[in-house]
Coordinates of C-alpha atoms in Angstrom, one line a residue:
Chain A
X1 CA 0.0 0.0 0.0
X2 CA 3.2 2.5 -0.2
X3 CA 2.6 2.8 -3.9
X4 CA -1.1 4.0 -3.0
X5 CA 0.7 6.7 -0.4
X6 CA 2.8 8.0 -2.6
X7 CA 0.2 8.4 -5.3
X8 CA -1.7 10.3 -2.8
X9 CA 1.2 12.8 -2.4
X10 CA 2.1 13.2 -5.9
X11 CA -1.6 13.9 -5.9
X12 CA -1.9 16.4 -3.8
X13 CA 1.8 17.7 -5.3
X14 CA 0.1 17.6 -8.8
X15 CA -3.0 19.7 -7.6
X16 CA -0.6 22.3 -5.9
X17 CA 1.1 22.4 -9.3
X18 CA -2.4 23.5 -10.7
X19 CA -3.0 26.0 -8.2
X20 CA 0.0 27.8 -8.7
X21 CA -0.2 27.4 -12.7
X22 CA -3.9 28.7 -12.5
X23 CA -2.9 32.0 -10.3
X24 CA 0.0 32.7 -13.0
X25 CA -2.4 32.5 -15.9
X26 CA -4.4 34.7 -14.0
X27 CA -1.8 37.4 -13.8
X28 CA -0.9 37.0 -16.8
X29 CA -3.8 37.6 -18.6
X30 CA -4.8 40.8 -16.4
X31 CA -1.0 42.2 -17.3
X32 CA -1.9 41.7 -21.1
X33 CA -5.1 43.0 -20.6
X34 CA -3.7 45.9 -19.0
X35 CA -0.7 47.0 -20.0
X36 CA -0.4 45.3 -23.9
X37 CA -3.8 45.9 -24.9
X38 CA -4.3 48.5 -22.7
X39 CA -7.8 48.3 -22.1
X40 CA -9.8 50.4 -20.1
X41 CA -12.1 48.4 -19.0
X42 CA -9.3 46.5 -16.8
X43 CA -10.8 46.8 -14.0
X44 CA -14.1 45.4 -14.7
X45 CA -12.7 42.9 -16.4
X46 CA -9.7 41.4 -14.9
X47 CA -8.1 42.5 -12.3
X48 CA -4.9 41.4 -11.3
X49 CA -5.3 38.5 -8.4
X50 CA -2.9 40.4 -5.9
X51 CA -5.1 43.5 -6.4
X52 CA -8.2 41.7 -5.7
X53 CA -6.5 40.1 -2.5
X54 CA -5.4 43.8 -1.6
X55 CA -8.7 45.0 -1.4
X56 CA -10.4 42.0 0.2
X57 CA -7.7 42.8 2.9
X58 CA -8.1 46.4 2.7
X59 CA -11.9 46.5 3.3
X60 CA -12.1 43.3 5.6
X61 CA -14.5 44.4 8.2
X62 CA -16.9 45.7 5.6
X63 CA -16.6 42.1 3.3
X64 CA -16.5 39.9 6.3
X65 CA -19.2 41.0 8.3
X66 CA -21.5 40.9 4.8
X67 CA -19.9 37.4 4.5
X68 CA -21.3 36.3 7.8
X69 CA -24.6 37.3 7.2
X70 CA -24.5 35.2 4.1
X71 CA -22.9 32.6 5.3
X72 CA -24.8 31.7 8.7
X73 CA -28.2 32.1 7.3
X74 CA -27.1 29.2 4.6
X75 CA -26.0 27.2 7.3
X76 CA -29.0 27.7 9.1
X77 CA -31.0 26.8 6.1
X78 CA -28.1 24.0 5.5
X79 CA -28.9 22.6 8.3
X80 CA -33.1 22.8 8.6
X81 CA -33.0 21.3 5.4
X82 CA -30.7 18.3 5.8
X83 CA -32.5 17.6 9.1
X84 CA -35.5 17.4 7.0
X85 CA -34.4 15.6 4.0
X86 CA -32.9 13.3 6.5
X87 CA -35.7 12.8 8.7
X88 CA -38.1 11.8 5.3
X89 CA -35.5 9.5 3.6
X90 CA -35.7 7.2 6.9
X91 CA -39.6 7.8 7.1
X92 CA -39.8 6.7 3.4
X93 CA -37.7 3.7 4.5
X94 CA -40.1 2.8 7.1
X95 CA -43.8 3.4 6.1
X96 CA -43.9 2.7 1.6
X97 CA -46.5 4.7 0.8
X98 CA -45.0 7.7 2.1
X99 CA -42.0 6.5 -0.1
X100 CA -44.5 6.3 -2.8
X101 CA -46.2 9.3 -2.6
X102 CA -43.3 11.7 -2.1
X103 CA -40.8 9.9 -4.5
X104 CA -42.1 10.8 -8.1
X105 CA -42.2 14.6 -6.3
X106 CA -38.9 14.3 -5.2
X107 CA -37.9 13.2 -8.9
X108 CA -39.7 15.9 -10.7
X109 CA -38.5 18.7 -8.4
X110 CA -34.9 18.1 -9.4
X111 CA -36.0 19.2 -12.8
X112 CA -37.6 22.0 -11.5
X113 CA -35.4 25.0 -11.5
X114 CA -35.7 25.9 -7.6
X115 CA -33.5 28.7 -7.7
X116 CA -36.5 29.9 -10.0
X117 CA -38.4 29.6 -7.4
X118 CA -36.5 32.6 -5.2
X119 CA -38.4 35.5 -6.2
X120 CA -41.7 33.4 -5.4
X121 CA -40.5 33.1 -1.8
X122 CA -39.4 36.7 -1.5
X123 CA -42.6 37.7 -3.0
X124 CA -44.6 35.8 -0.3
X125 CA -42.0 35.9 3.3
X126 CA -42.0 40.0 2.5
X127 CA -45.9 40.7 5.1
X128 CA -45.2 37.6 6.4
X129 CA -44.9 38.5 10.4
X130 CA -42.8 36.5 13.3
X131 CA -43.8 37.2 16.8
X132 CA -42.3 39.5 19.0
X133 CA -39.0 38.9 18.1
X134 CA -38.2 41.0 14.5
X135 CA -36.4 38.9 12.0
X136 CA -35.9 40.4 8.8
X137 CA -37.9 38.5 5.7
X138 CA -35.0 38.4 3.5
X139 CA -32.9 36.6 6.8
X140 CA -36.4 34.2 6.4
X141 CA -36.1 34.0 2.7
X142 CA -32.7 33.0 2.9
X143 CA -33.0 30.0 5.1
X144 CA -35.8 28.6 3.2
X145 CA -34.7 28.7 0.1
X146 CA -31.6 27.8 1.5
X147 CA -33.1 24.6 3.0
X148 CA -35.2 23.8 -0.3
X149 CA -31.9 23.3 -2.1
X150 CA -30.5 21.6 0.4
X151 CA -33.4 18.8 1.3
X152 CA -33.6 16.9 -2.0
X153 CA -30.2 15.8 -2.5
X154 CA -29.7 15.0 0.9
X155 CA -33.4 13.2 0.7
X156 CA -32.3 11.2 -2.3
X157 CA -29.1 10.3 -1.6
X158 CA -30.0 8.8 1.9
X159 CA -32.9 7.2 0.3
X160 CA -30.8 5.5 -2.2
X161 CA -28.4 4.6 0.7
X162 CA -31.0 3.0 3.4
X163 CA -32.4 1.1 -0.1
X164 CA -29.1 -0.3 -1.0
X165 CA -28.7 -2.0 2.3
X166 CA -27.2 -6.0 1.7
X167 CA -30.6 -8.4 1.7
X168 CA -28.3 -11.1 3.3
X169 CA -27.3 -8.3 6.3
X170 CA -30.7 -7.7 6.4
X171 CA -32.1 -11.5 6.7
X172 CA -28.7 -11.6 9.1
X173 CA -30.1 -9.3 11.5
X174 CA -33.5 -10.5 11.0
X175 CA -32.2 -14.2 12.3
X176 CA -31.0 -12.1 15.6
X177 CA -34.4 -11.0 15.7
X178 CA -33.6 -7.6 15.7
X179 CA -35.8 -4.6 16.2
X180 CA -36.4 -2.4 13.9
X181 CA -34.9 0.7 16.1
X182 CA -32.0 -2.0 16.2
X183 CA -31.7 -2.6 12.8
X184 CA -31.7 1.1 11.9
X185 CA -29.0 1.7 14.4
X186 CA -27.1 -0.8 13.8
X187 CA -27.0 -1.7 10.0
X188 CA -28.6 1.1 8.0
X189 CA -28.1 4.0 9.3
X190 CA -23.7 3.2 9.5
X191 CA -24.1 2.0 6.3
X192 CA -26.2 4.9 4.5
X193 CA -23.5 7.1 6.4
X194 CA -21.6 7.8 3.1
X195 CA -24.7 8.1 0.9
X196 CA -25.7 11.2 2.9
X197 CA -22.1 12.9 2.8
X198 CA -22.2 12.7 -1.2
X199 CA -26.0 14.2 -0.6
X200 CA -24.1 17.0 1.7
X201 CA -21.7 17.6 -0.5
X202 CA -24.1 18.3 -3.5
X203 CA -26.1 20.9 -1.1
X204 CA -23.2 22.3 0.7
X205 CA -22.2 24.7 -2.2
X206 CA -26.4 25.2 -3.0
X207 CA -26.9 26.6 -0.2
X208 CA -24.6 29.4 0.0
X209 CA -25.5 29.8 -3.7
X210 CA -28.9 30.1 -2.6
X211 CA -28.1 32.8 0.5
X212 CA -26.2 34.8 -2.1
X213 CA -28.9 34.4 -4.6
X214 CA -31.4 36.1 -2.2
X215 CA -28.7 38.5 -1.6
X216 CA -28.5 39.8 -5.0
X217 CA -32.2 39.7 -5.5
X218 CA -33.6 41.4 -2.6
X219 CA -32.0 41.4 0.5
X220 CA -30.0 44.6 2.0
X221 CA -27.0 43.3 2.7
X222 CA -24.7 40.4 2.3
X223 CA -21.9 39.3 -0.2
X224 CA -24.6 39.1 -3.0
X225 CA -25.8 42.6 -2.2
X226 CA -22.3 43.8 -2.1
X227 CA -22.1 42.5 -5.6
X228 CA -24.8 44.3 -7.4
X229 CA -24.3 47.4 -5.5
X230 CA -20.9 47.5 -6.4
X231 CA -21.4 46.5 -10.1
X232 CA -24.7 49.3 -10.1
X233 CA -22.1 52.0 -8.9
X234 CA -19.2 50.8 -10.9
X235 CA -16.9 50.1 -8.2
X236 CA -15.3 46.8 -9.7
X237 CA -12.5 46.6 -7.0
X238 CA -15.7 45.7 -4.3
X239 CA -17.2 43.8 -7.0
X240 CA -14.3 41.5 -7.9
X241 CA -13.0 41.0 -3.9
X242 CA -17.2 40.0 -3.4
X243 CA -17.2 37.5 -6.6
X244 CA -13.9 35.9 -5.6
X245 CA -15.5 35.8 -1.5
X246 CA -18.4 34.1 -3.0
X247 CA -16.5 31.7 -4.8
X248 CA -14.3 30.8 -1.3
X249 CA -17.4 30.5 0.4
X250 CA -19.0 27.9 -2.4
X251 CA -15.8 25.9 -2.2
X252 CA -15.3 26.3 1.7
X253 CA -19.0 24.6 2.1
X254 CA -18.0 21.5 -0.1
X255 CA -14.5 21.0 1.8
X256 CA -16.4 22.0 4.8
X257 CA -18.3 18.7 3.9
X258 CA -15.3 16.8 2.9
X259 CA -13.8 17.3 6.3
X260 CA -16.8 15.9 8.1
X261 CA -16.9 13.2 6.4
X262 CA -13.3 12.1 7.3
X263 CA -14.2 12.8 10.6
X264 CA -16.9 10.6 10.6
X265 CA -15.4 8.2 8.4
X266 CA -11.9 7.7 8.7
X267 CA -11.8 4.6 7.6
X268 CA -13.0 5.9 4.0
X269 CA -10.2 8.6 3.8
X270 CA -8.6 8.7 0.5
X271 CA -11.1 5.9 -1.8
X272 CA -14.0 8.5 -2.5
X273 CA -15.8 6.0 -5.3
X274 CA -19.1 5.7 -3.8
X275 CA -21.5 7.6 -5.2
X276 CA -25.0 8.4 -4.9
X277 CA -27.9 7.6 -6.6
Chain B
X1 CA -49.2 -11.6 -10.1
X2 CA -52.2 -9.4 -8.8
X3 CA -50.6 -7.8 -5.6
X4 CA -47.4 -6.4 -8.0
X5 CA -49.7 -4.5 -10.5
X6 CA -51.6 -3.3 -7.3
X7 CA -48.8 -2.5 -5.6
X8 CA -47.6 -0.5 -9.3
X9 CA -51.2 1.1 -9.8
X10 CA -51.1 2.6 -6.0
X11 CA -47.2 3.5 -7.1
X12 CA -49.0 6.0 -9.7
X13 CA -52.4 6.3 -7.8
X14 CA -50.7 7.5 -4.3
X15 CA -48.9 10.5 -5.6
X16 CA -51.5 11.7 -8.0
X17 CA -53.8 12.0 -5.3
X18 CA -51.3 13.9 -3.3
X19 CA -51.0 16.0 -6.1
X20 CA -54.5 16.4 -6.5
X21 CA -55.0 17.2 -2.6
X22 CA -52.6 19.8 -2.7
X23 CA -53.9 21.7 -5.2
X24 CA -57.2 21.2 -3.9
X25 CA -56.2 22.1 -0.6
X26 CA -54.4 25.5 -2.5
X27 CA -57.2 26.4 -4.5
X28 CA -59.7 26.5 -1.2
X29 CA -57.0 29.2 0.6
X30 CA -55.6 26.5 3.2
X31 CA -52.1 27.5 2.8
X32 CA -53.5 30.9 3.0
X33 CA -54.3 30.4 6.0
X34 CA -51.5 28.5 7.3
X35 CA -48.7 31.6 5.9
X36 CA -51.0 34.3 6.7
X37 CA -50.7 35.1 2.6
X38 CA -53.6 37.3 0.3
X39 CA -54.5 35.4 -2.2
X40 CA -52.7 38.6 -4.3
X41 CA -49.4 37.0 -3.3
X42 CA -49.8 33.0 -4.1
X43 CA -52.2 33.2 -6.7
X44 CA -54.6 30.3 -7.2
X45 CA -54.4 27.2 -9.6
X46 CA -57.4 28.2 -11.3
X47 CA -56.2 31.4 -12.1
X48 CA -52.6 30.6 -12.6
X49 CA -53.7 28.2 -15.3
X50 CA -56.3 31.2 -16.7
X51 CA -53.0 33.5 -16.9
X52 CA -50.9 31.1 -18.6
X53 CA -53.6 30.0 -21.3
X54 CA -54.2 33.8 -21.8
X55 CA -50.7 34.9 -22.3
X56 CA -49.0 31.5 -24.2
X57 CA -48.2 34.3 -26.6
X58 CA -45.8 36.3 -24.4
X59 CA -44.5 33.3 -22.4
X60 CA -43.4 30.8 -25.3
X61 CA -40.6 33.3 -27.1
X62 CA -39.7 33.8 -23.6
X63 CA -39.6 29.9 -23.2
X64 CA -38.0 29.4 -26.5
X65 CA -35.0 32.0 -25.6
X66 CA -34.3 30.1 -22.4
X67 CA -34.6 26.8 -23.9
X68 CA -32.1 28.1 -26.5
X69 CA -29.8 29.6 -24.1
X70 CA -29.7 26.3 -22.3
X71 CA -29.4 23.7 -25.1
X72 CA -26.5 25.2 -26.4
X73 CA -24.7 26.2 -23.3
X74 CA -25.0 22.4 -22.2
X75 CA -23.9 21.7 -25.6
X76 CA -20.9 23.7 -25.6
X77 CA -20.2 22.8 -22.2
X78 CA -20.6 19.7 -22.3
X79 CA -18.1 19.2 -25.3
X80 CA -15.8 21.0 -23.6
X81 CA -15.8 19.0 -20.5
X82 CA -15.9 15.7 -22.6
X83 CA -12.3 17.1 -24.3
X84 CA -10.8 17.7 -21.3
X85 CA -11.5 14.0 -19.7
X86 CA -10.5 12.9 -23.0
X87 CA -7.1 14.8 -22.7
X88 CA -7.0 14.0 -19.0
X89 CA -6.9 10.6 -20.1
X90 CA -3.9 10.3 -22.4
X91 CA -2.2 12.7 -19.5
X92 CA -3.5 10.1 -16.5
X93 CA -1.2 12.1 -13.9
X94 CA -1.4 16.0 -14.5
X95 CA -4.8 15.5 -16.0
X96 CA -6.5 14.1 -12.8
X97 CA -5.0 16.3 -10.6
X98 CA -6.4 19.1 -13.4
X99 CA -10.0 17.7 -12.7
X100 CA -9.9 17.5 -9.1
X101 CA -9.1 21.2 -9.4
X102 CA -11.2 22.0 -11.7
X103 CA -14.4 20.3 -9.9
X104 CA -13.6 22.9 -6.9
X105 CA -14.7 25.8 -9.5
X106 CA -17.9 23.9 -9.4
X107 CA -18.6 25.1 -6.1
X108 CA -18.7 28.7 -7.3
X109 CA -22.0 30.2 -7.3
X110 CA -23.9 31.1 -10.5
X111 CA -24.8 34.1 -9.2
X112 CA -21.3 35.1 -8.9
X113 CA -20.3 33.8 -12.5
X114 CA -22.9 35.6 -14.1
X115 CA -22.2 39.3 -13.6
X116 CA -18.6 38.3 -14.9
X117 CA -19.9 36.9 -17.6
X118 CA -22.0 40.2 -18.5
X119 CA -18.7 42.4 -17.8
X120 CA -16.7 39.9 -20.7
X121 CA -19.2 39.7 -23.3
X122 CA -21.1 42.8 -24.4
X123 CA -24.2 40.3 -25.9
X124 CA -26.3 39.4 -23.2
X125 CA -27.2 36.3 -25.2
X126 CA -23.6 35.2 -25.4
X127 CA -22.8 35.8 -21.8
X128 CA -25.8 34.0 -20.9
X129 CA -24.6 31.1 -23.1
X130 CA -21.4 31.3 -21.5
X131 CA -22.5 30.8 -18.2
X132 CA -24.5 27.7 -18.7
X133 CA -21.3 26.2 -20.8
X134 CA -19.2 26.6 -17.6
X135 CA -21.7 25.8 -15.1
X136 CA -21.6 22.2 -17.5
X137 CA -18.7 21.6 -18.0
X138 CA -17.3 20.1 -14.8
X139 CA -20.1 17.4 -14.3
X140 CA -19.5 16.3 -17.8
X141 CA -15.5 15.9 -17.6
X142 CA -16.0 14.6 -14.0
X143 CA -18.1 12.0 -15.6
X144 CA -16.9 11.4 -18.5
X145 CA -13.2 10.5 -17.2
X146 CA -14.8 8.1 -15.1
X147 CA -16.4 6.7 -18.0
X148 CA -13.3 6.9 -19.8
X149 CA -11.1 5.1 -17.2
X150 CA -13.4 2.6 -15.0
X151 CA -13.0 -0.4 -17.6
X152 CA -14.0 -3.7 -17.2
X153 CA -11.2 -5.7 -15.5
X154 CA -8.3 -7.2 -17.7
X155 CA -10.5 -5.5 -20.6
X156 CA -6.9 -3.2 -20.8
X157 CA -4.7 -6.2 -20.6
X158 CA -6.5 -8.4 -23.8
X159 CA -6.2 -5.0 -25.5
X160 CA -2.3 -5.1 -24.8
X161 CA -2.3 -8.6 -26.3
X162 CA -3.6 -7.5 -29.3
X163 CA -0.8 -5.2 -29.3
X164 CA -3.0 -2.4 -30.3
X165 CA -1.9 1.4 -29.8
X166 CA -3.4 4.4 -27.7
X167 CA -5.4 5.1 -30.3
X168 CA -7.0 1.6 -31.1
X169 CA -7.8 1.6 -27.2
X170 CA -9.3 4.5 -26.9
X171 CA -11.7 4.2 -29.9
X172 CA -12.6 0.5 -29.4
X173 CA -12.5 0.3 -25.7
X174 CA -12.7 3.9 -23.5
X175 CA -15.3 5.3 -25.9
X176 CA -17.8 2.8 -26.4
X177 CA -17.2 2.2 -21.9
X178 CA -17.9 5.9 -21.3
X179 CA -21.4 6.2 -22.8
X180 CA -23.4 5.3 -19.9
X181 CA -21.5 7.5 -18.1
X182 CA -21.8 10.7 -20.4
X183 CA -25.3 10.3 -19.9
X184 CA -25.1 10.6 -16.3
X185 CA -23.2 13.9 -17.3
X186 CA -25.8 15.3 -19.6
X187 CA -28.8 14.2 -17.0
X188 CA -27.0 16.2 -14.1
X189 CA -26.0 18.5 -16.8
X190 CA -29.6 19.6 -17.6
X191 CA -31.0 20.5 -14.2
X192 CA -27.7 22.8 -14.2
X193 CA -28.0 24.5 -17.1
X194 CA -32.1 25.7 -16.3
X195 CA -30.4 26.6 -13.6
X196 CA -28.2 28.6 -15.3
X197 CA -29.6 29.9 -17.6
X198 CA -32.7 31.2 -15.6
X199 CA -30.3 32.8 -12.8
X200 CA -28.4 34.9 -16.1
X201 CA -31.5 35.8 -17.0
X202 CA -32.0 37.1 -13.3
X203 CA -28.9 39.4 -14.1
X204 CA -29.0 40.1 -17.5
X205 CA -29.1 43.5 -19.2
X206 CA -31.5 41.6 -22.0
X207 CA -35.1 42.4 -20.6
X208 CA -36.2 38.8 -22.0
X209 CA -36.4 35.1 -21.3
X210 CA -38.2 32.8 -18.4
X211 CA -35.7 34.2 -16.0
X212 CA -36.3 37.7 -16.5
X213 CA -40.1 37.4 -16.9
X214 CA -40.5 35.3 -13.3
X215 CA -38.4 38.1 -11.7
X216 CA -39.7 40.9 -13.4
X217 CA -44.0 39.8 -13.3
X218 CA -43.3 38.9 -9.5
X219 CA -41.4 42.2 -8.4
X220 CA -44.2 44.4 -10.1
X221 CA -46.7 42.7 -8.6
X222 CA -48.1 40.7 -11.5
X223 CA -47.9 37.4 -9.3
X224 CA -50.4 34.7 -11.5
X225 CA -48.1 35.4 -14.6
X226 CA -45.2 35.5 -12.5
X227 CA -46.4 32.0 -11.5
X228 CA -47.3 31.1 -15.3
X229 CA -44.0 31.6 -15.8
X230 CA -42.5 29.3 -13.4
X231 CA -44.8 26.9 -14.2
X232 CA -43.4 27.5 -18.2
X233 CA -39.6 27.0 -16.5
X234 CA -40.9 24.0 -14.8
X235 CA -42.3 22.5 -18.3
X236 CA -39.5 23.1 -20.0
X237 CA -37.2 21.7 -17.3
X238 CA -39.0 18.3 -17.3
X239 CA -39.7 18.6 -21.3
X240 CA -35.5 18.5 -21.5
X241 CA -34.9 15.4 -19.0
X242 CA -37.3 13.5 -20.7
X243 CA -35.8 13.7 -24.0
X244 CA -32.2 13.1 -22.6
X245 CA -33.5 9.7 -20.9
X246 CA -35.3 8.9 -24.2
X247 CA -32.2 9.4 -26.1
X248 CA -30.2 7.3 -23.2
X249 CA -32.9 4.5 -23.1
X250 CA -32.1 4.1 -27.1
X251 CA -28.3 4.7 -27.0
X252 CA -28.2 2.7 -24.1
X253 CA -30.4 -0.7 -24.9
X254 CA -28.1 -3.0 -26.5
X255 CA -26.3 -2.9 -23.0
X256 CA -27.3 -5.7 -20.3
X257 CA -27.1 -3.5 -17.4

């Protein structure tokens, strides 16, 4: 298994290569931009990456503090929703019809543009009122939408997982008598375990898409409203720094994901074949 | 014999009666009630359906414009992403570690590619194009190196023994193995690109399209053809998977599994 460690280094070698030869092409293309072709449209365009990093560091508090708000109402909504989707994939398992009756829905909404669906939701959450407390309708907005995307991939994929279970485990713990609590426990749920995480790690990324989405479309604040305010006033420094915040944020999710699944997983760490559905 | 064709009618007969219920259950107000919503915000079936036959002439060169944005961004993307499996499979080391890269720009938000998109390209048709091609293109080369490299054991080895070239290999063995595979691509590839192209339109300078209409009916208040809309971007949606699973039922049959 040495062979398979030092593939695994070379790997990770390989993708640092990448890294580094994507930044450079990067540059290099906002110095032809710039100074051969001299366009002046260079800042709308392409900035240079270092610049872009300057002013991400330069206006920190301003980017950070709308990245929060982005980011914690997608985890909220991240988290309602895989709850959810969770919760039905194991009630699907249990009782069929319910199976039955939600399965050709969960199907036909994945060819249902639900990031279409946004303006719907911000159209109806806006009178909508929340008890004492005041929580802003785009903050509401956000989670929902944010928990839509999330649900069906985590749905189907533990679905698919809890289906896929051995017969001959099952029959095996059906010879021990097993409960059903017991058989959950102890054979489906372990075994759906890496099902879910390829579920989470589709909806990790839609979700802060979906935050940023509701952002740009009607929120007042957040990296998404940072975006079209700065592309509406023609500050492309704010814009870029927000686009490239979005992006770390997209990709932080999905490694976000990645991580926990080693956590709970170890034993899976490096062979990442399984799939889901 | 009986209890299985039961057991399949109740596997059609279950859902449409949820269906049914829910839109019942809509149409008499009882998620009105439930939200605290006017009937001005979440229009009713009957009326949604009223809109949309009324105004089939506005919403189908709106349909058609989207449609066409998102055919041939998945097209172009797709391709593209099919090349680069194809050259990360002659270049097995620096092309993998290319993909796995490259599937981390996946996780960048539409909403972020589009205003780029509408800063490079002055037509708004072209950017819209462009960002469905890259929203595509990673699920496709994901896919379709997987397709191109998970051969049937020893398949690689009789090749060998036949002595036969890259070339030979790749056309009489990879190819014909990734098809399944490039389907899988082009399914995921179509929920993306509605996706897509419905978001652009969310952005786009161009005042036309699905996109534009749902966001643009809804935020003036005109919320049945707002939903008419969406229910056009639904159609549309499920109109495109269909004929991709048609196409991979026939491409597909020869194949036992």
């Amino acid at each position: 298994m040495g062979k398979v460690k030092s593939f695994f280094k070379s790997g990770r070698f390989v993708s640092l290569v990448w890294i580094i030869g994507i930044v450079l092409a990067w540059e290099i293309a906002a110095f032809f931009i710039a100074d051969v072709f001299h366009d002046r449209m260079m800042n709308s365009k392409l900035p240079y990456l270092h610049s872009i990093i300057g002013t991400i560091v330069g206006n920190f508090a301003l980017l950070s503090m709308a990245c929060a708000t982005t980011l914690s109402r997608a985890i909220i909504g991240f988290a309602a929703g895989a709850l959810v989707g969770f919760a039905l994939a194991i009630f699907m398992s249990l009782f069929r019809p319910i199976e039955k009756i939600s399965y050709p829905y969960l199907l036909l909404s994945q060819m249902v543009p639900i990031l279409g669906l946004a303006p719907v939701v911000i159209s109806i959450v806006h009178k909508v009122q929340i008890g004492s407390v005041t929580i802003a309708a785009s903050d509401i907005t956000r989670v929902i939408i944010a928990a839509y995307i999330t649900f069906f991939p985590v749905a189907t994929n533990m679905l698919s997982g809890l289906k896929s279970v051995d017969a001959d485990k099952l029959s095996l713990m059906f010879t021990y008598a097993a409960r059903k609590p017991t058989v959950y426990a102890k054979l489906m749920l372990p075994f759906s375990v890496p099902y879910l995480f390829s579920g989470l790690k589709i909806a990790a990324p839609l979700a802060v898409t979906a935050s940023i989405l509701v952002d740009s479309l009607g929120a007042a604040g957040g990296i998404g409203y940072n975006m079209t305010y700065s592309l509406y006033t023609g500050t492309y420094s704010i814009f870029w720094a927000s686009v490239l915040c979005s992006a770390a944020m997209g990709i932080l999710g999905y490694y976000a994901m990645v991580l926990f699944e080693q956590l709970f997983m170890p034993w899976k760490r490096g062979s990442s074949k399984k799939g889901g559905r | 014999m009986a209890s299985k064709t039961f057991s399949a009618a109740m596997g059609v007969i279950l859902p449409v009666l949820f269906g049914v219920a829910i839109v019942v259950l809509w149409e008499h107000q009882a998620f009105h009630r439930l939200l605290n919503v006017k009937v001005l915000q979440l229009p009713l079936p009957s009326r949604i359906l009223s809109v949309l036959l009324e105004n089939t002439g506005k919403i189908i060169p709106d349909a058609v414009i989207t449609l066409r944005t998102a055919v041939l961004g998945l097209l172009i993307g797709s391709s593209i992403g099919f090349l680069v499996a194809i050259i990360a499979t002659f270049f097995p080391r620096w092309g993998y570690g290319g993909l796995t890269v490259l599937s981390a720009f996946n996780a960048i938000p539409v909403v972020a590619l589009s205003p780029i998109m509408n800063v490079w390209f002055s037509s708004p048709s072209v950017a819209k194009t462009a960002v469905v091609s890259i929203v595509c293109m990673v699920a496709m080369s994901v896919n379709a190196f997987r397709g191109l490299n998970d051969l049937k054991p020893f398949s690689l080895d009789l090749m060998k023994s036949y002595a036969s070239g890259m070339g030979p290999v790749f056309l009489k063995l990879r190819l014909p193995n990734s098809v399944p595979y490039i389907f899988t691509g082009i399914r995921i590839n179509v929920a993306s690109a509605m996706i897509g192209a419905i978001v652009s339109e969310y952005f786009s300078s161009a005042s036309n399209g699905l996109g534009f209409g749902i966001r643009n009916k809804l935020s003036t208040g005109q919320f049945p053809l707002g939903w008419a809309y969406i229910i056009g971007a639904s159609a549309i949606g499920i109109l495109l998977y269909m004929i991709v699973v048609t196409f991979e039922g026939l491409a597909t049959k020869h194949r036992s599994n």
